[in-house]
PDB file of C-alpha atoms in Angstrom:
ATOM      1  CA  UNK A 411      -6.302   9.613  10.901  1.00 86.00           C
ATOM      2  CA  UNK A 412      -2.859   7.448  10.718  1.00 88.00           C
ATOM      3  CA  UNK A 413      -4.763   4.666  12.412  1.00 91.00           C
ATOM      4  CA  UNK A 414      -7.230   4.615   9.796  1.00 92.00           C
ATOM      5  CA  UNK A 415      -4.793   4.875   6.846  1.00 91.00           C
ATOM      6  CA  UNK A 416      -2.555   1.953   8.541  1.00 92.00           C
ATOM      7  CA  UNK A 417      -6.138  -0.063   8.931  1.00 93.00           C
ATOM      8  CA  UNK A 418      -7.076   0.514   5.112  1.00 92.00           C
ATOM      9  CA  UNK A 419      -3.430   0.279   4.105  1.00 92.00           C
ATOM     10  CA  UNK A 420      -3.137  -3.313   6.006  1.00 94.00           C
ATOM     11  CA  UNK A 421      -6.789  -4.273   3.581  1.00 95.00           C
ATOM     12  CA  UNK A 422      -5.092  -3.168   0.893  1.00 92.00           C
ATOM     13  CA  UNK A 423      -2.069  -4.578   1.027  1.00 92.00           C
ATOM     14  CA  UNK A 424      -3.139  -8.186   2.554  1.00 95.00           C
ATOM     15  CA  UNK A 425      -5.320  -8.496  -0.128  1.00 94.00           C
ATOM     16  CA  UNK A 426      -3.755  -7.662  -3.005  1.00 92.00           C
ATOM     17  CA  UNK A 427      -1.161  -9.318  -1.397  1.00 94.00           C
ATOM     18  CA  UNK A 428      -2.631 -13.003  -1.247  1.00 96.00           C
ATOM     19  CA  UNK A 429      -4.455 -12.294  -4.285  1.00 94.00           C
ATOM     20  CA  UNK A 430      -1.113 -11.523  -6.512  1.00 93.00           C
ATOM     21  CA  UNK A 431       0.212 -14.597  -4.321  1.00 94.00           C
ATOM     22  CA  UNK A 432      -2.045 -16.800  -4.672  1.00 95.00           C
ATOM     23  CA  UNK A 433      -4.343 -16.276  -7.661  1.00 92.00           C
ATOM     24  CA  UNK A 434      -1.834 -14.288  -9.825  1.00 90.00           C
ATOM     25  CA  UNK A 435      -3.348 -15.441 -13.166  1.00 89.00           C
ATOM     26  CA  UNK A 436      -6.859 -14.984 -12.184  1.00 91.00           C
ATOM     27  CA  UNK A 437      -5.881 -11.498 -10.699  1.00 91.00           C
ATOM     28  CA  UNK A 438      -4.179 -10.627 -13.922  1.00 90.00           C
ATOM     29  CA  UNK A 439      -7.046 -11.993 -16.434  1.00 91.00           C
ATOM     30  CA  UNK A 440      -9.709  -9.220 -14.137  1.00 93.00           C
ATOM     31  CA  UNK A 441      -7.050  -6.588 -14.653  1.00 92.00           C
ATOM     32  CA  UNK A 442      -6.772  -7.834 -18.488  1.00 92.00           C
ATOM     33  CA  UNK A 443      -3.075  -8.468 -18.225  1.00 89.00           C
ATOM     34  CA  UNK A 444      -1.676 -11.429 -19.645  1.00 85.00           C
ATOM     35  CA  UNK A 445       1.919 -13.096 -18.512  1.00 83.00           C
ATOM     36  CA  UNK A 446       4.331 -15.719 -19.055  1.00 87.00           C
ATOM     37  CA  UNK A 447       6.020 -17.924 -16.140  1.00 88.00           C
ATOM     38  CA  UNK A 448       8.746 -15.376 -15.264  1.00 91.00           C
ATOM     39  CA  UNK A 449       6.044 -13.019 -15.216  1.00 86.00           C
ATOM     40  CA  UNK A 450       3.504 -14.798 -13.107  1.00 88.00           C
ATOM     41  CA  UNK A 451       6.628 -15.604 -10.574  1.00 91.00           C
ATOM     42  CA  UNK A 452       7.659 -12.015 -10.616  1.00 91.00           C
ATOM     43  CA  UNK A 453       3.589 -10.636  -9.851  1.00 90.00           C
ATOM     44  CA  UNK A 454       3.616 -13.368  -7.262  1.00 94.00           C
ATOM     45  CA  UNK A 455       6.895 -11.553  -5.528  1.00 94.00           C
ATOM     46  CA  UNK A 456       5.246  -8.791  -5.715  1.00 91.00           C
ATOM     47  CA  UNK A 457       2.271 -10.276  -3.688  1.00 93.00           C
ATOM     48  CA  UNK A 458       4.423 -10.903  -1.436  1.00 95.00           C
ATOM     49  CA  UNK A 459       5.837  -7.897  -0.708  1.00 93.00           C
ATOM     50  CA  UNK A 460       2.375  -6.258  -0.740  1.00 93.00           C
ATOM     51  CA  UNK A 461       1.297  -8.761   2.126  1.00 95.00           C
ATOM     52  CA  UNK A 462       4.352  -7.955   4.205  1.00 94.00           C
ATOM     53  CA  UNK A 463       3.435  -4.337   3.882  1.00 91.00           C
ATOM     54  CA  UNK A 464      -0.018  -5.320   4.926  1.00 93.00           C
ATOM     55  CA  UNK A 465       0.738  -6.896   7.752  1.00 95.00           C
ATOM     56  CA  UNK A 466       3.265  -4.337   9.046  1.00 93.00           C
ATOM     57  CA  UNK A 467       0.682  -1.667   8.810  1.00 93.00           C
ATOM     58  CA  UNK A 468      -1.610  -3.864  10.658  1.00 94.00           C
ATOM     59  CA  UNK A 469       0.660  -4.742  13.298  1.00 94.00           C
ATOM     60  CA  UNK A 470       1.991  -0.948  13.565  1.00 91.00           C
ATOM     61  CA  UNK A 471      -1.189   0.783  13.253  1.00 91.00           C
ATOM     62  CA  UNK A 472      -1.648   1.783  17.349  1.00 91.00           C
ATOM     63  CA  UNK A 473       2.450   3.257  16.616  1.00 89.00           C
ATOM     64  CA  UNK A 474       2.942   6.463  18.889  1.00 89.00           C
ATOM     65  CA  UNK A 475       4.159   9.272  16.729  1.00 89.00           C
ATOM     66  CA  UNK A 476       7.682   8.989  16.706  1.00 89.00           C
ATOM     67  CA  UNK A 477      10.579   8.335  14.143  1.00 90.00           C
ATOM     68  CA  UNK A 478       9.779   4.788  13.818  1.00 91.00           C
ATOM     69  CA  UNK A 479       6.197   5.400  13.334  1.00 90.00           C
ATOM     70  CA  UNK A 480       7.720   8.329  10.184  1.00 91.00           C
ATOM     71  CA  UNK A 481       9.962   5.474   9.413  1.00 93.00           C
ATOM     72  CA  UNK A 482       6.742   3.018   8.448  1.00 91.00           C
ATOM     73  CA  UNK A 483       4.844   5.584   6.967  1.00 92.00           C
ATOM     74  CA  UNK A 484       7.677   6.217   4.511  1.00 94.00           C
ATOM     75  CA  UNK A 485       7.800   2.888   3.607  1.00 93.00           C
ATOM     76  CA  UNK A 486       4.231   2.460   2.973  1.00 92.00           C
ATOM     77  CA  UNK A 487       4.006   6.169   1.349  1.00 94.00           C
ATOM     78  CA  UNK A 488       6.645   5.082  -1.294  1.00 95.00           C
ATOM     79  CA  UNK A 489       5.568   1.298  -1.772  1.00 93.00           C
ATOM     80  CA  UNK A 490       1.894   2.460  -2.477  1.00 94.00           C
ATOM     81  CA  UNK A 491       2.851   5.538  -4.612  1.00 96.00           C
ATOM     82  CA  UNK A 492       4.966   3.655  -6.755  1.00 95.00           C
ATOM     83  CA  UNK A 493       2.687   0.348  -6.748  1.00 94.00           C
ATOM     84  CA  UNK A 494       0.061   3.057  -7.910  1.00 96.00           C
ATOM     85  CA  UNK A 495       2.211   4.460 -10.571  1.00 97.00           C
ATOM     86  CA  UNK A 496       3.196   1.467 -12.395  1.00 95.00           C
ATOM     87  CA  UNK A 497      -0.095   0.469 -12.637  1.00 94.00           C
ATOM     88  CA  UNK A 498      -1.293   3.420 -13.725  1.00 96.00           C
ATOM     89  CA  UNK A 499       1.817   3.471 -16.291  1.00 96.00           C
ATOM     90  CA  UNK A 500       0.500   0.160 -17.754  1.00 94.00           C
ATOM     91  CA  UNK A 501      -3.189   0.853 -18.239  1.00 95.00           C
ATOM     92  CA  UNK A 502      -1.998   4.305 -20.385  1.00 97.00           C
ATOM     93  CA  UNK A 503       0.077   1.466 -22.553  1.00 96.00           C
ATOM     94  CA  UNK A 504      -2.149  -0.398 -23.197  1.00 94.00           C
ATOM     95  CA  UNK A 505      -1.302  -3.602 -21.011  1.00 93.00           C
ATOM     96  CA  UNK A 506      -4.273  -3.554 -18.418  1.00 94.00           C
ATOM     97  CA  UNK A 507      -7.654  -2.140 -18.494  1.00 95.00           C
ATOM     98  CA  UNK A 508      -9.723   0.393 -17.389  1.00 95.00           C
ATOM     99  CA  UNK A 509     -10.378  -1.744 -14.070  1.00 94.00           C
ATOM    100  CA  UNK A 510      -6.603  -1.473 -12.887  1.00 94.00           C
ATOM    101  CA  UNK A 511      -7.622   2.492 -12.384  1.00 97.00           C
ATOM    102  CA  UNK A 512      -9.241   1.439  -9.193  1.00 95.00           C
ATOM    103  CA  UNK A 513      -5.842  -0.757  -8.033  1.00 93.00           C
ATOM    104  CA  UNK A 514      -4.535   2.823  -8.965  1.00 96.00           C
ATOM    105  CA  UNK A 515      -7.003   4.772  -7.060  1.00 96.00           C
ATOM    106  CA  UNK A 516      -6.853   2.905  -3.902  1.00 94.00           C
ATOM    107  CA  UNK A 517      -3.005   2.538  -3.331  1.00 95.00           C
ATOM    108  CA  UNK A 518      -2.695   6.370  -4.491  1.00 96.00           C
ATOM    109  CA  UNK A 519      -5.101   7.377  -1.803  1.00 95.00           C
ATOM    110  CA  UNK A 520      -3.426   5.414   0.755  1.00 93.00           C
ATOM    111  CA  UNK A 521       0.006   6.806  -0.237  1.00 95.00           C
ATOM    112  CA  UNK A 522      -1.616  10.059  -0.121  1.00 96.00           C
ATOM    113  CA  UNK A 523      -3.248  10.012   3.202  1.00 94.00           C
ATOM    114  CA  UNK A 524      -0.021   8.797   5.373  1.00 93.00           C
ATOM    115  CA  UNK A 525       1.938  11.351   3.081  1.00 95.00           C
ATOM    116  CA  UNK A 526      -0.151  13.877   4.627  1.00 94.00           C
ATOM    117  CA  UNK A 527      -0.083  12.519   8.045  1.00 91.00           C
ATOM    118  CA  UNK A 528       3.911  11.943   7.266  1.00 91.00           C
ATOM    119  CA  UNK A 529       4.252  16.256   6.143  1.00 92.00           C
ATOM    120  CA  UNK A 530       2.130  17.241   9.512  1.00 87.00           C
ATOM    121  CA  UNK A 531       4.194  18.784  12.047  1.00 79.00           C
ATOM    122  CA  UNK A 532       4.796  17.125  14.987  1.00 68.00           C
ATOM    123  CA  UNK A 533       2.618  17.524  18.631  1.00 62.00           C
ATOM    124  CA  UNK A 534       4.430  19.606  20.667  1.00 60.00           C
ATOM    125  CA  UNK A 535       5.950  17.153  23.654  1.00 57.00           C
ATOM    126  CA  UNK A 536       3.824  17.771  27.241  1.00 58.00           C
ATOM    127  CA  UNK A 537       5.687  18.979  30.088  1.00 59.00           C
ATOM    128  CA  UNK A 538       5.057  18.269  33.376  1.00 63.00           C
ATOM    129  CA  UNK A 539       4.057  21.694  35.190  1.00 62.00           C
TER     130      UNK A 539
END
């Protein structure tokens, strides 16, 4: 299961990544946001960030249980969640549309899948007999 949440969560975040990156005012117009400079410099930041998370999760998603493999899914878990809660936040005000629900839907189930996989107990460690 945590390989295929790090799998969708590195398609997710490389491209929303080099979408916000790249094409932030196309990106914005689908989502029916509108934005000035600072704005469109911020969103593109934020593409950024999104890619690195994408291509940590890529990179990391064969990671042995283990406290650094809890330590990425963290990360992820609360990137995504809160990605997916702004977003959310601005289509009930108004500022996107009804499209941004599925930039919503698809961060929040990532977030929600490795928080799940985060929450499960731990495999017992083998012993040698």
């Amino acid at each position: 299961m945590y390989r295929s949440l790090m799998a969708l969560a590195a398609a997710d975040g490389i491209a929303f990544g080099l979408g916000n990156l790249l094409l932030p005012d196309i990106v914005l117009s689908i989502l029916g946001g509108e934005v000035n400079a600072l704005g469109g410099s911020i969103f593109q930041t934020l593409g950024a960030a999104i890619l690195g998370y994408g291509v940590v999760a890529w990179f990391l998603r064969e990671l042995e249980d283990g406290p650094i493999r809890r330590g990425v899914i963290a990360g992820v878990v609360i990137s995504f969640a809160t990605i997916a809660l702004v977003v959310g936040l601005a289509v009930l005000s108004g500022l996107l549309n009804l499209l941004a629900w599925a930039v919503v839907g698809i961060h929040a189930a990532v977030a929600i899948g490795l928080l799940i996989v985060l929450l499960r107990p731990a495999a017992p460690a083998l012993t040698p007999r």
